[in-house]
Short mmCIF file of C-alpha atoms in Angstrom, two decimals:
data_model
loop_
_atom_site.label_atom_id
_atom_site.label_comp_id
_atom_site.label_asym_id
_atom_site.label_seq_id
_atom_site.Cartn_x
_atom_site.Cartn_y
_atom_site.Cartn_z
CA ALA G 13 0.05 -0.21 0.03
CA GLN G 14 0.98 3.65 -0.46
CA SER G 15 2.24 5.66 2.31
CA VAL G 16 4.33 8.76 3.38
CA THR G 17 5.77 8.64 6.94
CA GLN G 18 7.24 12.07 8.67
CA PRO G 19 8.74 10.66 11.71
CA ASP G 20 9.04 13.91 13.41
CA ILE G 21 5.81 15.46 14.59
CA HIS G 22 7.67 18.59 16.04
CA ILE G 23 11.27 20.23 15.17
CA THR G 24 12.50 23.26 17.07
CA VAL G 25 15.76 24.73 15.25
CA SER G 26 17.56 28.39 15.93
CA GLU G 27 17.71 31.12 13.50
CA GLY G 28 20.05 30.80 11.05
CA ALA G 29 20.48 27.00 11.54
CA SER G 30 20.07 24.18 8.83
CA LEU G 31 17.29 22.39 8.44
CA GLU G 32 16.43 19.02 7.51
CA LEU G 33 12.95 17.42 7.18
CA ARG G 34 12.71 13.78 6.87
CA CYS G 35 10.25 11.78 4.64
CA ASN G 36 10.02 8.50 3.70
CA TYR G 37 7.18 6.32 1.46
CA SER G 38 6.28 3.23 0.50
CA TYR G 39 5.49 2.92 -3.56
CA GLY G 40 5.86 0.08 -5.69
CA ALA G 41 6.83 2.19 -8.19
CA THR G 42 8.54 5.59 -8.78
CA PRO G 43 6.26 8.12 -7.48
CA TYR G 44 5.78 11.77 -7.78
CA LEU G 45 6.75 13.25 -4.53
CA PHE G 46 6.06 16.89 -3.21
CA TRP G 47 7.05 19.34 -0.27
CA TYR G 48 4.25 21.85 1.18
CA VAL G 49 4.30 24.03 3.32
CA GLN G 50 1.36 25.33 5.73
CA SER G 51 0.93 28.31 7.48
CA PRO G 52 -1.69 28.82 10.33
CA GLY G 53 -5.15 28.96 8.87
CA GLN G 54 -4.02 28.81 5.46
CA GLY G 55 -3.72 26.67 2.57
CA LEU G 56 -1.12 24.26 1.17
CA GLN G 57 1.42 26.15 -0.56
CA LEU G 58 3.89 23.90 -2.90
CA LEU G 59 8.01 24.21 -2.13
CA LEU G 60 8.83 21.62 -4.64
CA LYS G 61 8.37 18.75 -6.91
CA TYR G 62 10.22 15.46 -8.18
CA PHE G 63 8.55 14.04 -11.08
CA SER G 64 12.16 12.67 -12.74
CA GLY G 65 15.45 13.26 -13.57
CA ASP G 66 17.88 14.93 -11.52
CA THR G 67 17.17 13.69 -7.66
CA LEU G 68 18.19 16.98 -6.09
CA VAL G 69 15.62 19.14 -6.50
CA GLN G 70 15.65 23.04 -5.67
CA GLY G 71 11.97 24.97 -4.77
CA ILE G 72 11.09 28.30 -3.50
CA LYS G 73 12.16 30.04 -0.21
CA GLY G 74 15.61 28.29 -0.56
CA PHE G 75 14.56 24.82 0.41
CA GLU G 76 16.11 21.80 -2.17
CA ALA G 77 15.35 17.91 -1.42
CA GLU G 78 16.89 15.13 -2.47
CA PHE G 79 15.19 11.80 -3.72
CA LYS G 80 16.89 8.71 -2.92
CA ARG G 81 15.10 5.63 -4.32
CA SER G 82 17.23 3.30 -2.32
CA GLN G 83 16.07 4.50 0.95
CA SER G 84 12.84 5.08 -0.23
CA SER G 85 13.44 8.95 0.79
CA PHE G 86 12.48 12.43 -0.15
CA ASN G 87 13.82 14.47 2.82
CA LEU G 88 14.00 18.38 3.00
CA ARG G 89 16.33 20.96 3.71
CA LYS G 90 17.65 24.60 3.77
CA PRO G 91 20.92 25.31 4.73
CA SER G 92 19.85 28.64 6.77
CA VAL G 93 16.23 28.70 8.81
CA HIS G 94 14.82 32.23 8.86
CA TRP G 95 11.72 33.11 11.59
CA SER G 96 9.51 33.36 8.63
CA ASP G 97 9.48 29.34 8.25
CA ALA G 98 7.78 28.29 11.24
CA ALA G 99 5.01 26.63 10.11
CA GLU G 100 3.76 22.89 8.92
CA TYR G 101 5.32 21.15 6.24
CA PHE G 102 3.89 18.06 4.49
CA CYS G 103 5.36 15.27 2.20
CA ALA G 104 2.97 14.05 -0.44
CA LEU G 105 3.09 11.18 -3.36
CA THR G 106 1.04 10.59 -5.87
CA SER G 107 1.58 8.67 -9.43
CA SER G 108 0.92 9.10 -13.04
CA GLY G 109 -2.27 8.27 -13.82
CA THR G 110 -3.97 8.25 -10.64
CA TYR G 111 -5.66 11.19 -8.95
CA LYS G 112 -4.98 10.79 -5.42
CA TYR G 113 -2.49 12.83 -3.03
CA ILE G 114 -1.34 10.35 -0.09
CA PHE G 115 -0.05 13.19 2.77
CA GLY G 116 2.36 12.54 5.48
CA THR G 117 0.66 13.85 8.89
CA GLY G 118 3.20 16.72 8.61
CA THR G 119 6.31 18.04 10.25
CA ARG G 120 5.61 21.33 12.54
CA LEU G 121 8.75 23.52 12.59
CA LYS G 122 9.33 26.36 15.27
CA VAL G 123 12.16 28.58 14.85
CA LEU G 124 13.74 30.13 17.93
CA ALA G 125 14.75 33.49 17.51
CA LYS C 78 -3.83 34.36 -12.42
CA ALA C 79 -6.22 34.56 -9.68
CA GLY C 80 -5.57 31.65 -7.17
CA VAL C 81 -8.12 28.86 -6.25
CA THR C 82 -10.59 30.54 -4.28
CA GLN C 83 -13.14 28.90 -1.96
CA THR C 84 -16.02 30.19 0.00
CA PRO C 85 -17.23 30.41 2.58
CA ARG C 86 -13.84 30.83 4.65
CA TYR C 87 -15.77 30.12 7.82
CA LEU C 88 -18.64 28.20 8.65
CA ILE C 89 -20.91 26.99 11.75
CA LYS C 90 -23.39 24.30 11.25
CA THR C 91 -25.20 22.62 13.89
CA ARG C 92 -25.50 18.57 13.97
CA GLY C 93 -27.86 17.39 11.52
CA GLN C 94 -27.90 19.77 9.11
CA GLN C 95 -26.24 19.82 6.04
CA VAL C 96 -23.69 22.15 4.01
CA THR C 97 -22.32 22.78 0.88
CA LEU C 98 -18.72 24.45 0.25
CA SER C 99 -17.60 26.00 -3.30
CA CYS C 100 -14.34 26.30 -4.97
CA SER C 101 -13.38 27.98 -7.94
CA PRO C 102 -10.01 26.48 -9.48
CA ILE C 103 -7.49 28.49 -11.40
CA SER C 104 -8.45 29.73 -14.76
CA GLY C 105 -7.78 26.68 -17.23
CA HIS C 106 -7.76 23.88 -14.75
CA ARG C 107 -10.16 21.08 -14.58
CA SER C 108 -9.46 18.81 -12.08
CA VAL C 109 -10.61 19.54 -8.60
CA SER C 110 -9.83 17.60 -5.48
CA TRP C 111 -10.99 18.05 -2.20
CA TYR C 112 -9.30 17.06 0.96
CA GLN C 113 -10.29 17.11 4.62
CA GLN C 114 -7.97 18.22 7.14
CA THR C 115 -7.86 17.76 11.08
CA PRO C 116 -5.58 17.31 13.84
CA GLY C 117 -6.47 13.46 14.29
CA GLN C 118 -6.37 12.43 11.04
CA GLY C 119 -4.54 14.88 9.18
CA LEU C 120 -5.00 15.52 5.07
CA GLN C 121 -7.10 12.85 4.05
CA PHE C 122 -8.18 12.74 0.24
CA LEU C 123 -12.31 13.04 -0.23
CA PHE C 124 -12.65 13.06 -3.96
CA GLU C 125 -11.39 14.35 -7.93
CA TYR C 126 -13.49 15.59 -10.35
CA PHE C 127 -12.51 16.10 -13.82
CA SER C 128 -14.58 17.70 -16.78
CA GLU C 129 -17.65 17.30 -14.38
CA THR C 130 -17.15 13.17 -13.69
CA GLN C 131 -15.98 12.00 -10.52
CA ARG C 132 -12.17 10.18 -11.24
CA ASN C 133 -11.24 9.18 -7.90
CA LYS C 134 -12.98 9.06 -4.36
CA GLY C 135 -11.58 8.30 -0.89
CA ASN C 136 -12.92 6.52 2.20
CA PHE C 137 -15.31 8.82 3.08
CA PRO C 138 -19.28 8.15 3.97
CA GLY C 139 -21.60 8.72 1.39
CA ARG C 140 -22.98 11.69 3.05
CA PHE C 141 -19.83 13.26 1.80
CA SER C 142 -20.61 13.97 -2.12
CA GLY C 143 -19.62 16.31 -4.70
CA ARG C 144 -19.77 17.81 -8.51
CA GLN C 145 -18.26 20.15 -10.79
CA PHE C 146 -19.88 22.32 -13.08
CA SER C 147 -19.31 22.92 -16.77
CA ASN C 148 -16.96 26.02 -16.01
CA SER C 149 -15.24 23.51 -13.58
CA ARG C 150 -16.14 25.19 -10.40
CA SER C 151 -16.66 22.57 -7.66
CA GLU C 152 -19.03 22.22 -4.81
CA MET C 153 -18.96 19.75 -2.01
CA ASN C 154 -21.99 18.40 -0.11
CA VAL C 155 -21.92 16.93 3.48
CA SER C 156 -25.32 15.73 4.76
CA THR C 157 -26.56 15.06 8.03
CA LEU C 158 -23.32 17.02 10.12
CA GLU C 159 -21.84 15.15 12.99
CA LEU C 160 -19.51 16.59 15.23
CA GLY C 161 -16.49 14.83 13.65
CA ASP C 162 -17.09 16.40 10.68
CA SER C 163 -15.41 19.49 11.84
CA ALA C 164 -12.28 20.20 9.68
CA LEU C 165 -10.63 22.46 7.53
CA TYR C 166 -12.01 21.56 3.98
CA LEU C 167 -9.07 22.25 1.01
CA CYS C 168 -9.80 22.50 -2.04
CA ALA C 169 -7.00 21.96 -4.95
CA SER C 170 -6.96 22.54 -8.66
CA ARG C 171 -4.70 21.01 -11.00
CA LEU C 172 -3.61 21.28 -15.01
CA ALA C 173 -2.14 18.70 -17.06
CA ASP C 174 0.79 17.30 -14.50
CA ASN C 175 0.15 16.43 -11.14
CA GLU C 176 1.12 19.52 -9.52
CA GLN C 177 -1.61 20.66 -7.57
CA PHE C 178 -2.44 24.59 -6.29
CA PHE C 179 -4.48 24.62 -3.22
CA GLY C 180 -6.87 26.97 -1.92
CA PRO C 181 -7.25 28.86 1.96
CA GLY C 182 -10.11 26.22 2.43
CA THR C 183 -12.97 26.52 4.30
CA ARG C 184 -12.94 25.88 8.32
CA LEU C 185 -16.39 24.16 9.06
CA THR C 186 -17.16 23.68 12.53
CA VAL C 187 -20.35 21.53 13.75
CA LEU C 188 -21.71 22.09 16.71
#
């Protein structure tokens, strides 16, 4: 069965520190993978996506993610976190020909000044 | 281009009532999906419409239904509301590939 796991429910980092949010997936074929960010009371904004090709993808707001097929992972990284990055982050997957996204449970990021 | 819009943004209903939520996709997008977001269950897929046809459905009871109009606008209806239906309902639209764009959501509170 398809699934997305975000093992960290909460993460706290200091402003300026580096960040890595983990995402593991279970899927029989190559998935399409996404990272979304959600600020309180808001919808989801797409940070980046992986469909195929280069396994290191760049997104908005200085985020990047690396697809590792051998580890079934798609971790999100940022070299220097800003206070405005505090939000909830969701990893999601879908696949070609299906129309249903599967989301992870989210990781809430807190940024200390 | 205007983004995905959802109306109303906030709604309060009582148990047993029914509710209709509306979603206007990005211009040119023909696919509209609906999701329910709750603290306990996270983001769960409800259904997806494309060219007025439901293409996929999540694991929700029949009280949850939807439709899509010829202009791609979509509505979602929940009948006989239960307390557990309190949630943020998100709509997303998509063009050709699998990248979805989400609206701000409708916050439904059932009393």
